[in-house]
PDB file of C-alpha atoms in Angstrom:
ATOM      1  CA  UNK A 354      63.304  -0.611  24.066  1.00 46.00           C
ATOM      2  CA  UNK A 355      62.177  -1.067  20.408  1.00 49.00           C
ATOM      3  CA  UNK A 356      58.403  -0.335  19.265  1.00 51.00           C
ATOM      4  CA  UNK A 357      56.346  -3.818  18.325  1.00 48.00           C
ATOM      5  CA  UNK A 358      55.510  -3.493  14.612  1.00 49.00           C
ATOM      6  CA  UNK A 359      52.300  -2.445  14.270  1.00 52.00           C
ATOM      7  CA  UNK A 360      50.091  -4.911  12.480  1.00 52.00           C
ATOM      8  CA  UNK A 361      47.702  -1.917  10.835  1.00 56.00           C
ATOM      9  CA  UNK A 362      49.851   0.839   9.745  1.00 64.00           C
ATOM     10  CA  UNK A 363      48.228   4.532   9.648  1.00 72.00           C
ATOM     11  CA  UNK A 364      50.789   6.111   8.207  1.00 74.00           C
ATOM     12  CA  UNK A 365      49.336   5.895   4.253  1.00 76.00           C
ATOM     13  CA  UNK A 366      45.650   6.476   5.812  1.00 79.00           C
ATOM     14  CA  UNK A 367      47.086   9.962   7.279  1.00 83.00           C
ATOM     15  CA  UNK A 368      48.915  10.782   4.260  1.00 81.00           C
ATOM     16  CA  UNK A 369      45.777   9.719   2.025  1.00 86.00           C
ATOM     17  CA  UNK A 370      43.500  12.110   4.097  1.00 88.00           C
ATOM     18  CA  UNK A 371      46.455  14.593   3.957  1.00 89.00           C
ATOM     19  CA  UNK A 372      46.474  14.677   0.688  1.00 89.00           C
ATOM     20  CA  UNK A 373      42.488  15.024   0.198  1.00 92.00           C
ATOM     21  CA  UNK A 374      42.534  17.643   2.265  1.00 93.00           C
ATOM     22  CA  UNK A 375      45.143  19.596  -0.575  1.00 93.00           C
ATOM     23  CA  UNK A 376      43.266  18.657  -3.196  1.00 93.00           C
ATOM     24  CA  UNK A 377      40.192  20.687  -1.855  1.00 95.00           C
ATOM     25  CA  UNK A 378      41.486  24.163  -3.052  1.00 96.00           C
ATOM     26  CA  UNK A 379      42.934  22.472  -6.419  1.00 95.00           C
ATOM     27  CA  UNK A 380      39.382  21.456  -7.273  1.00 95.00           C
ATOM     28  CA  UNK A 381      38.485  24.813  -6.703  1.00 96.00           C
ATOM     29  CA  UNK A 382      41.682  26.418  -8.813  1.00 96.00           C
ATOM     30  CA  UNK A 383      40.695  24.133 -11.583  1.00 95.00           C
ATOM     31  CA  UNK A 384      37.516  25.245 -11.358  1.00 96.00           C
ATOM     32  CA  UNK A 385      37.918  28.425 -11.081  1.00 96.00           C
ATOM     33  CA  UNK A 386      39.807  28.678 -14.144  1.00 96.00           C
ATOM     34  CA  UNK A 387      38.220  26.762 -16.293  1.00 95.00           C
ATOM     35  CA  UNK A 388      34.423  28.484 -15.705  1.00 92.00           C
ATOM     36  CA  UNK A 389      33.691  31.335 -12.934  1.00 93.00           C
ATOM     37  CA  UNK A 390      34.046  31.777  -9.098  1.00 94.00           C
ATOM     38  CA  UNK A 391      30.553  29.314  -8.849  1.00 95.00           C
ATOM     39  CA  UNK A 392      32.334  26.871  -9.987  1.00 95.00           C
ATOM     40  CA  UNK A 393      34.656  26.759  -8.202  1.00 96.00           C
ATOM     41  CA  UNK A 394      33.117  27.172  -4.682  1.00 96.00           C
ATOM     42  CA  UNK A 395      30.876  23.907  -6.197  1.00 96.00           C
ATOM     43  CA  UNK A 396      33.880  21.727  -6.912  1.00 96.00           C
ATOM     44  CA  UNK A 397      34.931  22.775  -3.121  1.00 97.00           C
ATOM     45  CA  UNK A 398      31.856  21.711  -1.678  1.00 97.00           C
ATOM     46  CA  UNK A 399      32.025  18.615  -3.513  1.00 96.00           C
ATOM     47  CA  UNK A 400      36.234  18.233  -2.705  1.00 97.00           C
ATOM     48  CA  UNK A 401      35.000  19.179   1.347  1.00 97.00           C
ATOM     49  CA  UNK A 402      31.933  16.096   1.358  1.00 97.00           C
ATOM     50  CA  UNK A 403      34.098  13.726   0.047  1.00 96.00           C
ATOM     51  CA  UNK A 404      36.696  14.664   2.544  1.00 96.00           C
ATOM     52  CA  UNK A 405      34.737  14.893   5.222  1.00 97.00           C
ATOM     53  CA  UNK A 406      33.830  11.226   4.219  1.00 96.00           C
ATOM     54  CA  UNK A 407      36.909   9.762   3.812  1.00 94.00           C
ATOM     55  CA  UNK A 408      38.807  11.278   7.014  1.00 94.00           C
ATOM     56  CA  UNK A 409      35.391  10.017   9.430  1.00 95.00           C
ATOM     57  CA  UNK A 410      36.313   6.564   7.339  1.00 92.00           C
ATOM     58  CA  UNK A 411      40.035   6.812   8.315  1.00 89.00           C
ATOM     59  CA  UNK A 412      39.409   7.894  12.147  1.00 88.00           C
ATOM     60  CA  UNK A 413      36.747   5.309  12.754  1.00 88.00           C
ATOM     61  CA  UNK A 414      38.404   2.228  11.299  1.00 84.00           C
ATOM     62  CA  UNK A 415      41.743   3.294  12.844  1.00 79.00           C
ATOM     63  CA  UNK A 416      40.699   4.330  16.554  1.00 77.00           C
ATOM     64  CA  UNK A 417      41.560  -0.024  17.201  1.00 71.00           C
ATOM     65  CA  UNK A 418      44.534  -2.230  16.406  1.00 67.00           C
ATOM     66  CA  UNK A 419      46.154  -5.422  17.321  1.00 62.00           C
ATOM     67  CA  UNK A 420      45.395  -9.025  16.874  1.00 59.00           C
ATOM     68  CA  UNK A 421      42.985  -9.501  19.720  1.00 66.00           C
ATOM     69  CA  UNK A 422      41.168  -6.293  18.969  1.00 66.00           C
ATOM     70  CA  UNK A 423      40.172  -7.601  15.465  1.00 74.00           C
ATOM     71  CA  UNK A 424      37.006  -7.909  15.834  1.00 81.00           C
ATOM     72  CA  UNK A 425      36.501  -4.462  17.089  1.00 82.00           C
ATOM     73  CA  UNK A 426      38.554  -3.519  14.115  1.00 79.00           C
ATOM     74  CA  UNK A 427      36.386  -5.081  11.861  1.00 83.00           C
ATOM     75  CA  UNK A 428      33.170  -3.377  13.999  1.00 87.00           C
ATOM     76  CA  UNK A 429      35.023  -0.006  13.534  1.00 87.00           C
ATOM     77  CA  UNK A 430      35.169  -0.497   9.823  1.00 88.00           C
ATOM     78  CA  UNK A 431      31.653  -1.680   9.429  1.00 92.00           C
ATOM     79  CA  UNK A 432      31.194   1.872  11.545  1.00 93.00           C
ATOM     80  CA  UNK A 433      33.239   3.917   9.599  1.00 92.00           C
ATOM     81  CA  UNK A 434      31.371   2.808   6.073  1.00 94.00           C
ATOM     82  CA  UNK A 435      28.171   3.278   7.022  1.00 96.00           C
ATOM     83  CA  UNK A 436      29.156   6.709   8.270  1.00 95.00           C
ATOM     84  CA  UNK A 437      31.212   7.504   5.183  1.00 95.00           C
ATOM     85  CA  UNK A 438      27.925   6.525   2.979  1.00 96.00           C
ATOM     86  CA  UNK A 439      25.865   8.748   5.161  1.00 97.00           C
ATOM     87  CA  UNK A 440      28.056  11.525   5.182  1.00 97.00           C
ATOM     88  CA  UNK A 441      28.172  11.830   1.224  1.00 97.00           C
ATOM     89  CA  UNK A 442      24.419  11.268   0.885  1.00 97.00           C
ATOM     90  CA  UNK A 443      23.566  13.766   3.649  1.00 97.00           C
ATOM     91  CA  UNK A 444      26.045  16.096   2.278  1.00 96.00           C
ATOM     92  CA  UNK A 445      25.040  16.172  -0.896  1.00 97.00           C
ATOM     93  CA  UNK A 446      21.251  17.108   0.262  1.00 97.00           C
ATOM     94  CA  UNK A 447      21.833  19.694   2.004  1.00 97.00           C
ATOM     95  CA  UNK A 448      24.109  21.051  -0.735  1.00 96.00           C
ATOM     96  CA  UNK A 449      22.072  20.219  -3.541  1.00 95.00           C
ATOM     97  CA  UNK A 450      18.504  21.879  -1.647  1.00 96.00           C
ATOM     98  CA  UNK A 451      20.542  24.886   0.010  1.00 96.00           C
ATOM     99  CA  UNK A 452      23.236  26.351  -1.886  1.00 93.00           C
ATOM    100  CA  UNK A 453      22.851  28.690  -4.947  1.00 93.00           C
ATOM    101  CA  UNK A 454      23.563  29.289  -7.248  1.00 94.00           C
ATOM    102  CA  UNK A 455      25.683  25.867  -7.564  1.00 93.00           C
ATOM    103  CA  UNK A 456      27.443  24.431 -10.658  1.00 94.00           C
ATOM    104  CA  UNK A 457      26.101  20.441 -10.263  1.00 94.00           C
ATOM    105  CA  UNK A 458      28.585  19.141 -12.784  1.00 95.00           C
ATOM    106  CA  UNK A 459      31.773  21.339 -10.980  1.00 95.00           C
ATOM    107  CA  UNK A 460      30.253  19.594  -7.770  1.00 96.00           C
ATOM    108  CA  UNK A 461      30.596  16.341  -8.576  1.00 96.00           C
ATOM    109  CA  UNK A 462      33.774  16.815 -10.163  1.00 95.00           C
ATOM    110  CA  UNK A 463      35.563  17.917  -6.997  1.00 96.00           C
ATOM    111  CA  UNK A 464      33.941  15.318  -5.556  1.00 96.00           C
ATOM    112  CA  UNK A 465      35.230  12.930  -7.610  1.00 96.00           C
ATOM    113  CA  UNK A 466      38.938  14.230  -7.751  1.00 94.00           C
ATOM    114  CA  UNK A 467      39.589  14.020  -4.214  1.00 94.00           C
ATOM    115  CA  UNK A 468      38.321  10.502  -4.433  1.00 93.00           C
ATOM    116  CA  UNK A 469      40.662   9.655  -7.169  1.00 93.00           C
ATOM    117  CA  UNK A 470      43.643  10.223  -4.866  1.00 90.00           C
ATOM    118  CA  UNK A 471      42.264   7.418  -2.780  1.00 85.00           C
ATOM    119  CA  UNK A 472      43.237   5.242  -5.773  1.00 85.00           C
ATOM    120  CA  UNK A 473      46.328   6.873  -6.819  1.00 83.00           C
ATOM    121  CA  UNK A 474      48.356   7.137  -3.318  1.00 76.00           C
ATOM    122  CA  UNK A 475      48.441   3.596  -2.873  1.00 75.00           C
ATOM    123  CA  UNK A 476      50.136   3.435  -6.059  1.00 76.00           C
ATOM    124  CA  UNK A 477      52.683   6.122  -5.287  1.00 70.00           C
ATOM    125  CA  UNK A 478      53.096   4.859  -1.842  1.00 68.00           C
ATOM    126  CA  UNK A 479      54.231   1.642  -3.343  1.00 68.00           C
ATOM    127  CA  UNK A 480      56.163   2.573  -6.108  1.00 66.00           C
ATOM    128  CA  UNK A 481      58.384   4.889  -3.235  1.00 64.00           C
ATOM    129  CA  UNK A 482      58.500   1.827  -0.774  1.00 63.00           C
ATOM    130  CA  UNK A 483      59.928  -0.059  -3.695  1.00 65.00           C
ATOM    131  CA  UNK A 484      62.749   2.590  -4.467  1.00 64.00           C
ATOM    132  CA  UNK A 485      63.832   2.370  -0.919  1.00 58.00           C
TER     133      UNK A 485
END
């Protein structure tokens, strides 16, 4: 008996949060070789919150699929956003008011590198589904 297809497919969000989760230690390479070892444990930090943020995002909106589930998808995503914003800003306070010494620059760096692959999977994805 053949699977249905699957109206949400979670196949890029797993590879997307996959591949955030790699990128944590390249911030931190980068980092690390372009300053000190501060640095680099700052981009981390920065790579882990927006990490942290994007795989609750990915969990929560993807925990429900299906036609007549869509407005619990929809709930789920509503969910998953708010926790994703509260994440980062909750994150980034306890960060900012606990660790030192801390590189603020190298922190939002990694932060912002990890959520660059959120915008550059896609791409990939779609150039390989093309190809095939």
């Amino acid at each position: 008996m053949s699977q249905p297809n699957r109206l949400i497919d979670r196949r890029l969000a797993k590879a997307l949060v996959l591949l955030q989760a790699l990128m944590i230690p390249v911030a931190a390479l980068i980092a690390w070789i372009m300053k000190d070892t501060t640095a680099a444990i700052s981009a981390a930090l920065g790579a882990l919150v927006c990490w942290l943020a994007n795989a609750y995002f990915s969990w929560q909106s993807f925990r429900a699929a299906g036609a007549r589930a869509s407005r619990q998808v929809l709930s789920n995503m509503y969910r998953g956003l708010m926790g994703k914003f509260a994440i980062v800003i909750v994150g980034f306070i306890l960060i900012l008011s606990n660790v030192k010494p801390l590189i603020p620059a190298a922190l939002f760096c990694g932060f912002i590198l990890v959520q660059t692959m959120s915008w550059v999977a896609p791409y990939f994805s779609s150039r390989r589904q093309k190809r095939v």
